[in-house]
mmCIF file of C-alpha atoms in Angstrom:
data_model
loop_
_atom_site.group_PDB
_atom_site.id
_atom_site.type_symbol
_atom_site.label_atom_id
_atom_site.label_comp_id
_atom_site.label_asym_id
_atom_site.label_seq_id
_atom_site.Cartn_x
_atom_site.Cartn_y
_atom_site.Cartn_z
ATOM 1 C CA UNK H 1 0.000 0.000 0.000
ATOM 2 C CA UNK H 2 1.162 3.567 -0.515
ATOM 3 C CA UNK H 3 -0.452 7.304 -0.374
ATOM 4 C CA UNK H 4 0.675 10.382 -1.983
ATOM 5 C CA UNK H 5 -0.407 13.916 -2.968
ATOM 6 C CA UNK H 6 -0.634 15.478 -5.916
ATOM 7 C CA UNK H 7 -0.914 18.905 -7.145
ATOM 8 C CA UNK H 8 -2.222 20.231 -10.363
ATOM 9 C CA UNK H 9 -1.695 23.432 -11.644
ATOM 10 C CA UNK H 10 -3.189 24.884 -15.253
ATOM 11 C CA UNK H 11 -1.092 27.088 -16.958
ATOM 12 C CA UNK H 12 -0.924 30.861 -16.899
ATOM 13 C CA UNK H 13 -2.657 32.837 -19.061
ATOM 14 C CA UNK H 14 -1.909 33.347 -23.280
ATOM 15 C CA UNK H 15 -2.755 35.977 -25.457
ATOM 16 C CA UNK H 16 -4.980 32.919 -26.642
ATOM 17 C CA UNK H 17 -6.965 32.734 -23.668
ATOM 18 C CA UNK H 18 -7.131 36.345 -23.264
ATOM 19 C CA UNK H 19 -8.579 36.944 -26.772
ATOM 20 C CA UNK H 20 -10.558 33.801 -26.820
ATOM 21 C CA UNK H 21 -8.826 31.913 -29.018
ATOM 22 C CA UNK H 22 -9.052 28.237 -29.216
ATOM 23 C CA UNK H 23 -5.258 26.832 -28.231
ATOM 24 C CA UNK H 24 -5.538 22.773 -28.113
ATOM 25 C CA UNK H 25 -2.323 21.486 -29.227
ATOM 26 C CA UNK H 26 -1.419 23.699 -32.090
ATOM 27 C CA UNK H 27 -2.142 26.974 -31.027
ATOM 28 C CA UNK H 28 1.427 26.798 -28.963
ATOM 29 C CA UNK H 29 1.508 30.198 -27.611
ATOM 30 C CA UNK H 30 3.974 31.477 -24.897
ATOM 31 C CA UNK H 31 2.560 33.216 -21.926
ATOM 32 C CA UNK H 32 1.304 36.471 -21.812
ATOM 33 C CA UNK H 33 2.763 39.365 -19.135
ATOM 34 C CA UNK H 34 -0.267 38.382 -16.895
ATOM 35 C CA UNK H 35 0.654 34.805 -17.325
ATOM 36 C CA UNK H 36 4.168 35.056 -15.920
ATOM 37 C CA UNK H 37 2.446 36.871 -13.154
ATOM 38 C CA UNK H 38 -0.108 34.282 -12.627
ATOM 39 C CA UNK H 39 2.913 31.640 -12.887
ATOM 40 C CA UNK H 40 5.077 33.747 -9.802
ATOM 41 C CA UNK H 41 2.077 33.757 -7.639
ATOM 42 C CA UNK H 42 1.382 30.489 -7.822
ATOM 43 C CA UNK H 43 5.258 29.275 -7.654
ATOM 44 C CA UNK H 44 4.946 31.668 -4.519
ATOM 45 C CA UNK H 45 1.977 30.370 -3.042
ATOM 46 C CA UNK H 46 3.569 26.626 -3.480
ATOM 47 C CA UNK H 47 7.085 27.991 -2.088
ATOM 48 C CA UNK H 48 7.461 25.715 0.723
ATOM 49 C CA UNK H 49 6.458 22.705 -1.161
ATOM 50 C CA UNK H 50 8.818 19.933 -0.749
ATOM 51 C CA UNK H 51 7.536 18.377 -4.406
ATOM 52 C CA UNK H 52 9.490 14.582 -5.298
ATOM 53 C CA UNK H 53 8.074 14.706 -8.819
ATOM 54 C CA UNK H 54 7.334 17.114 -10.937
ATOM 55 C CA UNK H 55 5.498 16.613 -14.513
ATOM 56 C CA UNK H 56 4.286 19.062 -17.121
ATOM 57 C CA UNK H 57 2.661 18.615 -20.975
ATOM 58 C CA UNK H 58 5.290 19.558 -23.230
ATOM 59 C CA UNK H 59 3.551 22.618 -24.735
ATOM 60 C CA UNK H 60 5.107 26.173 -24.445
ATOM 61 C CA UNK H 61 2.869 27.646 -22.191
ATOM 62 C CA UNK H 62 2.893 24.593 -19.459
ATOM 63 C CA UNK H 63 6.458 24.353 -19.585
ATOM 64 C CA UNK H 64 7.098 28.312 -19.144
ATOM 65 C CA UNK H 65 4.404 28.173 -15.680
ATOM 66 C CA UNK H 66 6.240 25.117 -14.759
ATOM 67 C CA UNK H 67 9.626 26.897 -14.769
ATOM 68 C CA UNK H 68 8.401 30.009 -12.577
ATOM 69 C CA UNK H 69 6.984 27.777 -10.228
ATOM 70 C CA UNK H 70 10.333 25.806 -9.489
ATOM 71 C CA UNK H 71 11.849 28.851 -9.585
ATOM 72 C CA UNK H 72 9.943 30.493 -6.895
ATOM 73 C CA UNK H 73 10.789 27.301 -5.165
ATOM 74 C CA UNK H 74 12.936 26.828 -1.573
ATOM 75 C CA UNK H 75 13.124 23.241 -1.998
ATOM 76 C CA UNK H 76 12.916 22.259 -5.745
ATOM 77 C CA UNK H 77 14.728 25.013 -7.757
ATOM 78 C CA UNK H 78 16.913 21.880 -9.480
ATOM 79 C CA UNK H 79 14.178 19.448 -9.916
ATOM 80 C CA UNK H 80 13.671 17.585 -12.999
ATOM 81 C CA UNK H 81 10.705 18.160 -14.814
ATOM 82 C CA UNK H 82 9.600 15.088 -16.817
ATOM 83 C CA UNK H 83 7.230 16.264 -19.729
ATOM 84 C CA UNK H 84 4.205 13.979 -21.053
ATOM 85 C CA UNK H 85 2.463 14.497 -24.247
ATOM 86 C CA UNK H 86 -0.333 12.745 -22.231
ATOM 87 C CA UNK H 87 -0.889 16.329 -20.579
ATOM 88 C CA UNK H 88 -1.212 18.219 -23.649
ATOM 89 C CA UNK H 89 -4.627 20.100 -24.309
ATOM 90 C CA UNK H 90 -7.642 18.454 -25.890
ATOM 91 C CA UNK H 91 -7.445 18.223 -29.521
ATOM 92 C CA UNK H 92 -9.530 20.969 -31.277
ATOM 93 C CA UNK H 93 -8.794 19.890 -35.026
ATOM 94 C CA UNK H 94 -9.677 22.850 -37.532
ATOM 95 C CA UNK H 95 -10.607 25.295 -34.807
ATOM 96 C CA UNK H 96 -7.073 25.351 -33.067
ATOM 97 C CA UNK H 97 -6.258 29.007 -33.421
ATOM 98 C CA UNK H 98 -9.634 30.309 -34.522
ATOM 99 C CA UNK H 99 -11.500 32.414 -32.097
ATOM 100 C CA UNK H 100 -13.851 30.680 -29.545
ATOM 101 C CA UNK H 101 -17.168 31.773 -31.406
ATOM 102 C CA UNK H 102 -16.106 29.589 -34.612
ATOM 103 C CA UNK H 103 -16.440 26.582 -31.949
ATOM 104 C CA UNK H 104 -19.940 27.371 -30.439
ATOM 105 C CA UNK H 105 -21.003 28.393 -33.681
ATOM 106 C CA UNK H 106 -20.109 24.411 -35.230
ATOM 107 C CA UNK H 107 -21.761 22.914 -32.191
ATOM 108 C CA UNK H 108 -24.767 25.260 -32.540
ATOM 109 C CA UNK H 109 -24.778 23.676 -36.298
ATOM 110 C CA UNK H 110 -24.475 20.130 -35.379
ATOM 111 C CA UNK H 111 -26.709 20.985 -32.666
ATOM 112 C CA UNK H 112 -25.071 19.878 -29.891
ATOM 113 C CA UNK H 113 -23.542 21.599 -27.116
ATOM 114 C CA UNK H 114 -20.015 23.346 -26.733
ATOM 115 C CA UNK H 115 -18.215 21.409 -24.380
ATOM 116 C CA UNK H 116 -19.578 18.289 -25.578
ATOM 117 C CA UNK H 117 -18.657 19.052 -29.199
ATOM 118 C CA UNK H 118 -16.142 17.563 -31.416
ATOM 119 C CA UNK H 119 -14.339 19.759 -34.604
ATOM 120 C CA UNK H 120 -13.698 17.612 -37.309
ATOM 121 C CA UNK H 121 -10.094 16.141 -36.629
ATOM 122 C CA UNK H 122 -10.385 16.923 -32.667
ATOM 123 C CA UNK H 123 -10.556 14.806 -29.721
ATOM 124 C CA UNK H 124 -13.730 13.493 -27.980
ATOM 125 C CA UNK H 125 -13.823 14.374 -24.603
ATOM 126 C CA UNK H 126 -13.754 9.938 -24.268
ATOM 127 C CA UNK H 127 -10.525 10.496 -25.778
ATOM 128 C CA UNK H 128 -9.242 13.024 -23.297
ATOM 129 C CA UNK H 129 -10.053 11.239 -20.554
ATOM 130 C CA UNK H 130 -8.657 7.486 -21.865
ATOM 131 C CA UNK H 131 -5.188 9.903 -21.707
ATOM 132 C CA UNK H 132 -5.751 11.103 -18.116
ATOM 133 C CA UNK H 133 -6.679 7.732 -17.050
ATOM 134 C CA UNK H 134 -3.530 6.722 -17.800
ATOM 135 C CA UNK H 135 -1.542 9.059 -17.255
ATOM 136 C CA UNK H 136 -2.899 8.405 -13.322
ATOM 137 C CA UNK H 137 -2.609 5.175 -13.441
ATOM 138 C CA UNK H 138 0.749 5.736 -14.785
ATOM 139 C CA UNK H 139 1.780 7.741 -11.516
ATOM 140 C CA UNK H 140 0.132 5.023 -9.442
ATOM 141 C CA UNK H 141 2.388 2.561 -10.457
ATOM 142 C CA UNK H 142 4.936 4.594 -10.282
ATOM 143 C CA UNK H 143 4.521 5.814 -6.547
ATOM 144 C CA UNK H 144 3.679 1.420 -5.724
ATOM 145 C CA UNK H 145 7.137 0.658 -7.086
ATOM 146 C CA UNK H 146 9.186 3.332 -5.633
ATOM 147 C CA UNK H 147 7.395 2.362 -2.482
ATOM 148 C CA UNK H 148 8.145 -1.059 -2.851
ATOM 149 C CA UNK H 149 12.031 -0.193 -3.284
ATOM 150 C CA UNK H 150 12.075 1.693 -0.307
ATOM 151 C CA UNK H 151 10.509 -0.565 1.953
ATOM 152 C CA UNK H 152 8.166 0.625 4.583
ATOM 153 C CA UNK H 153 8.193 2.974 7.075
ATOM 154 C CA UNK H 154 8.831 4.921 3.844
ATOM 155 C CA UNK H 155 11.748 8.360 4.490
ATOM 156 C CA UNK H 156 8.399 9.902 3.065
ATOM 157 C CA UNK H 157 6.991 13.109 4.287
ATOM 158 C CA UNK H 158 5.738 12.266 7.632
ATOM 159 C CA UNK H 159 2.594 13.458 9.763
ATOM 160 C CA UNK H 160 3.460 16.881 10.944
ATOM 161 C CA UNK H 161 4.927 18.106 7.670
ATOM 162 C CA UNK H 162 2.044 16.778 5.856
ATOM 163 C CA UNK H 163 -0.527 18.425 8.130
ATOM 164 C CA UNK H 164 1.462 21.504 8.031
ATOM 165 C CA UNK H 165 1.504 21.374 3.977
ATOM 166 C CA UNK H 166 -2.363 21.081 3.793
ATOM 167 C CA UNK H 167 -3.565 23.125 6.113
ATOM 168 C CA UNK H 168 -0.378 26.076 5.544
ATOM 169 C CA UNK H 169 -0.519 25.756 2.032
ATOM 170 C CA UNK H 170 -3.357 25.401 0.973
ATOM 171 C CA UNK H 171 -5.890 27.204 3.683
ATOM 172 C CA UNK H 172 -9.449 26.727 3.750
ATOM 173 C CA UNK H 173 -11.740 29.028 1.025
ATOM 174 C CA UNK H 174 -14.387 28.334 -0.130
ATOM 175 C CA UNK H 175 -13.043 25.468 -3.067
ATOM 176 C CA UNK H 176 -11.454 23.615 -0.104
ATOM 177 C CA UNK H 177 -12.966 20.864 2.408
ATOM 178 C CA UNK H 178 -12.982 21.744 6.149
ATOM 179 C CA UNK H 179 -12.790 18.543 7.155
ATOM 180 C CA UNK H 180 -8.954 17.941 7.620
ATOM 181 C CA UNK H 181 -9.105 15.148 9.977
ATOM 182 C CA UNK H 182 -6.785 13.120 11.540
ATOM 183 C CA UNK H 183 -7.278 10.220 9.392
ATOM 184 C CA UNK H 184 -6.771 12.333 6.054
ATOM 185 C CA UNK H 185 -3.335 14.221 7.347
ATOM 186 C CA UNK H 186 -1.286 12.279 9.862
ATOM 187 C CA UNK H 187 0.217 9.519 8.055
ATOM 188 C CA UNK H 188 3.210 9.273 6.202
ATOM 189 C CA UNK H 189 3.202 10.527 1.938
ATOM 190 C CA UNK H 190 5.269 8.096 -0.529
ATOM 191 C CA UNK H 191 5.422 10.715 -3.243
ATOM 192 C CA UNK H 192 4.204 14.644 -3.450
ATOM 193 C CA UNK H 193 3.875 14.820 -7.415
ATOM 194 C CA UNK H 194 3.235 18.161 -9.012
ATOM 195 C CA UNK H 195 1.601 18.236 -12.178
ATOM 196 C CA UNK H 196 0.941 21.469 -15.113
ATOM 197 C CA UNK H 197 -1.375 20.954 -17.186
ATOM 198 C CA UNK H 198 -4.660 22.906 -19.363
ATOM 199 C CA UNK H 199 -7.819 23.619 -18.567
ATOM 200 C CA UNK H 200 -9.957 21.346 -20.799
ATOM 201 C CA UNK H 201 -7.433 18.460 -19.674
ATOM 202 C CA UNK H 202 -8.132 18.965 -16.290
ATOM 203 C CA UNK H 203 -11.497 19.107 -16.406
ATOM 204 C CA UNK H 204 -11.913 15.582 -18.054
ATOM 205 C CA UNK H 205 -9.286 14.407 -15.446
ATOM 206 C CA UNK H 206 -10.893 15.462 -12.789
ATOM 207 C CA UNK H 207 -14.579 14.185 -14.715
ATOM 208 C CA UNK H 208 -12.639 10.453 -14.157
ATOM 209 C CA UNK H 209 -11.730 10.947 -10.410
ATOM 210 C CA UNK H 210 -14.983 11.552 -9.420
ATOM 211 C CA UNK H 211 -17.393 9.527 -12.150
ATOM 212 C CA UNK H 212 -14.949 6.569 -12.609
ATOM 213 C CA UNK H 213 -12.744 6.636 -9.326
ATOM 214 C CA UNK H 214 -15.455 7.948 -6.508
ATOM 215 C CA UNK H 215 -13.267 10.550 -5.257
ATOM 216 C CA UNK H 216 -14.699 12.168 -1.947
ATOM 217 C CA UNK H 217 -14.770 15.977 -2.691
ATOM 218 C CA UNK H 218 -15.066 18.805 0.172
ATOM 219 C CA UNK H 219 -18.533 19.032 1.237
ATOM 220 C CA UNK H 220 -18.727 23.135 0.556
ATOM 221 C CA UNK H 221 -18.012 22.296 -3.444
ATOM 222 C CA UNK H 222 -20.879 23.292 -5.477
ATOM 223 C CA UNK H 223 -21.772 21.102 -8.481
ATOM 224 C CA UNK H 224 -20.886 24.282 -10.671
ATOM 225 C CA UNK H 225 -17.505 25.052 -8.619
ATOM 226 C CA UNK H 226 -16.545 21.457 -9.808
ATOM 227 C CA UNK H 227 -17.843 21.259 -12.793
ATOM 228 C CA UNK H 228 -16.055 24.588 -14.257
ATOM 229 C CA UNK H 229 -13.084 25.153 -16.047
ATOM 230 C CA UNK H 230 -10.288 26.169 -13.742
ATOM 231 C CA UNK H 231 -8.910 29.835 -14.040
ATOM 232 C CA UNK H 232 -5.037 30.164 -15.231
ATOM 233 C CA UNK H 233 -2.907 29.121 -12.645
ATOM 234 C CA UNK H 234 -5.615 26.978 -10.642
ATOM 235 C CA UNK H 235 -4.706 24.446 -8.084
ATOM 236 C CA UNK H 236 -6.475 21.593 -7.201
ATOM 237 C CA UNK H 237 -4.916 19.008 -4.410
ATOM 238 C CA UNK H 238 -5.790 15.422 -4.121
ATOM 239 C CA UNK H 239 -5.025 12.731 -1.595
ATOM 240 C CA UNK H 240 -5.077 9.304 -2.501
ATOM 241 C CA UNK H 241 -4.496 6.138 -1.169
ATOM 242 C CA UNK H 242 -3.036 3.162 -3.245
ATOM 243 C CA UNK H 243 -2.561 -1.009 -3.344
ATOM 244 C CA UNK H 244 -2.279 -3.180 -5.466
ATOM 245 C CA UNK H 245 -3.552 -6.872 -5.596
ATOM 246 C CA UNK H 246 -3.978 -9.788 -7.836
ATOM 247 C CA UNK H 247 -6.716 -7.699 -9.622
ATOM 248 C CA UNK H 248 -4.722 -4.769 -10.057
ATOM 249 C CA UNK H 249 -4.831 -1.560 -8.622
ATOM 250 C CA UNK H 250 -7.266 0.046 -6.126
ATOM 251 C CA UNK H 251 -7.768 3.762 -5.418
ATOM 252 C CA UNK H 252 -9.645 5.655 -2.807
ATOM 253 C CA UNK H 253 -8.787 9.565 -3.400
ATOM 254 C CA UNK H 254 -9.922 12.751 -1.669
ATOM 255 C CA UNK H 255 -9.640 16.101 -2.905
ATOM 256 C CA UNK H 256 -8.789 18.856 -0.484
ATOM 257 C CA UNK H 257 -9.039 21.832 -3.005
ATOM 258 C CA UNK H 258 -10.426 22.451 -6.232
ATOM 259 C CA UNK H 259 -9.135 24.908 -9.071
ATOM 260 C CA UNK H 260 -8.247 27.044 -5.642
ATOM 261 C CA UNK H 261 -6.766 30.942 -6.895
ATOM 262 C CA UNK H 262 -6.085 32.403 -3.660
ATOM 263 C CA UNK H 263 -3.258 33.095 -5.077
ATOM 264 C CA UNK H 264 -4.033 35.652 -7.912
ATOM 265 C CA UNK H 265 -5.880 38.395 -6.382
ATOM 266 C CA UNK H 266 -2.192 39.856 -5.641
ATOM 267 C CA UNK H 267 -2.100 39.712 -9.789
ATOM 268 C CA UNK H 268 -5.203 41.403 -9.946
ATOM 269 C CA UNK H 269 -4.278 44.019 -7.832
ATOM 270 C CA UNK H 270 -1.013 44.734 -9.153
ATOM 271 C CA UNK H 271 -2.382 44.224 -12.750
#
């Protein structure tokens, strides 16, 4: 059995997403000024993160918030970064760099709508979650056989750290459960994985942890809240639980914040 925590960060902000333009894969824009921003406050907020893995898609403007966040970093300035073209963006096909009303209008046509609508040569949003499926599954394995090597008790991050990391880190609004119990904080973390990925991604990742996997999410969290894209530089933060049998792999996960941006209204202010 092992447990770990991950955190997953979208991207700062593009010109793309500021002028509503559809990005997916192709539209490879850097960051805007406001991105970078975004990117700093969130590599601040995260500063005393002791992270053991860190993983970004392999488009520009991932890789550019993933930098600034390591940067910003006390612990994990030199940490490798390990990019996975299983994080990229959905697939948007012939709209990729075409502004956002091109999109609704092709749904409209096919009457269907937006977010449930495919382009002509994009991904379905099946598609996009068969990659975050295993992508996870990917970094459960992972976290089961560095366990394994290590032998238990793991030289994890123990209680106190971890309780200090949840509730310090990541303190209680309104996208974050209350309940921080004992039995959710004060045992011993195999892995703390960070992950950077996009909005649309997220959202179908996140669709699979709670449709497919039965993650328990804070009790506050609208049905809206979750269901919503998350803002540039969003953080959500999961704990789960892992073992592995002769039937494979079991899960039980809890999230302890969704899409949480704390963190920006310093951006805001400044901007």
């Amino acid at each position: 059995m092992a447990r770990f925590a991950l955190t997953i960060v979208r991207h700062g902000e593009t010109r793309y997403n500021r002028e509503k333009i559809i990005q997916g894969q192709r539209g490879d824009v850097p960051l805007s000024e406001t991105g970078f921003r975004q990117a700093a406050a969130a590599g601040e907020f995260l500063s005393n993160v002791k992270f053991t893995h860190v993983f970004s898609s392999d488009l520009m403007r991932t890789k550019q918030t993933t930098a600034m966040i390591l940067e910003k970093s006390r612990f994990c300035k030199e940490a490798t970064v390990k990019y996975d073209t299983r994080l990229r963006e959905r697939k948007y096909g012939i709209v990729e760099g075409k502004p956002l009303c091109e999109l609704k209008a092709l749904a409209e046509a096919a009457g269907e709508q937006c977010p449930n609508f495919t382009p002509p040569e994009g991904e379905t949003l099946d598609q996009v979650k068969s990659r975050a499926k295993d992508f996870f599954e990917f970094l459960c394995q992972l976290v089961l056989d560095e366990a394994d090597q290590k032998g238990h008790p793991t030289s994890g991050i123990i209680d106190s750290g971890l309780e200090a990391f949840l509730t310090e880190t990541f303190p209680l609004g309104s996208n974050c459960g209350p309940d921080l119990n004992s039995d959710s904080v004060a045992q011993v973390l195999d892995a703390n994985i960070l992950v950077v990925s996009h909005g649309a991604y997220m959202k179908s990742m996140f669709t699979h942890f709670v449709v497919d996997l039965e993650c328990i999410l804070p009790a506050n969290l609208s049905k809206s809240e979750f269901s919503s894209v998350s803002p540039n530089t969003g953080i959500s933060h999961f704990i789960i639980n892992i073992e592995q049998d002769t039937k494979g792999i079991k899960t039980t996960m809890k999230c302890i914040c969704i899409n949480l941006q704390d963190h920006l209204a310093k951006v805001t202010e400044s901007a």
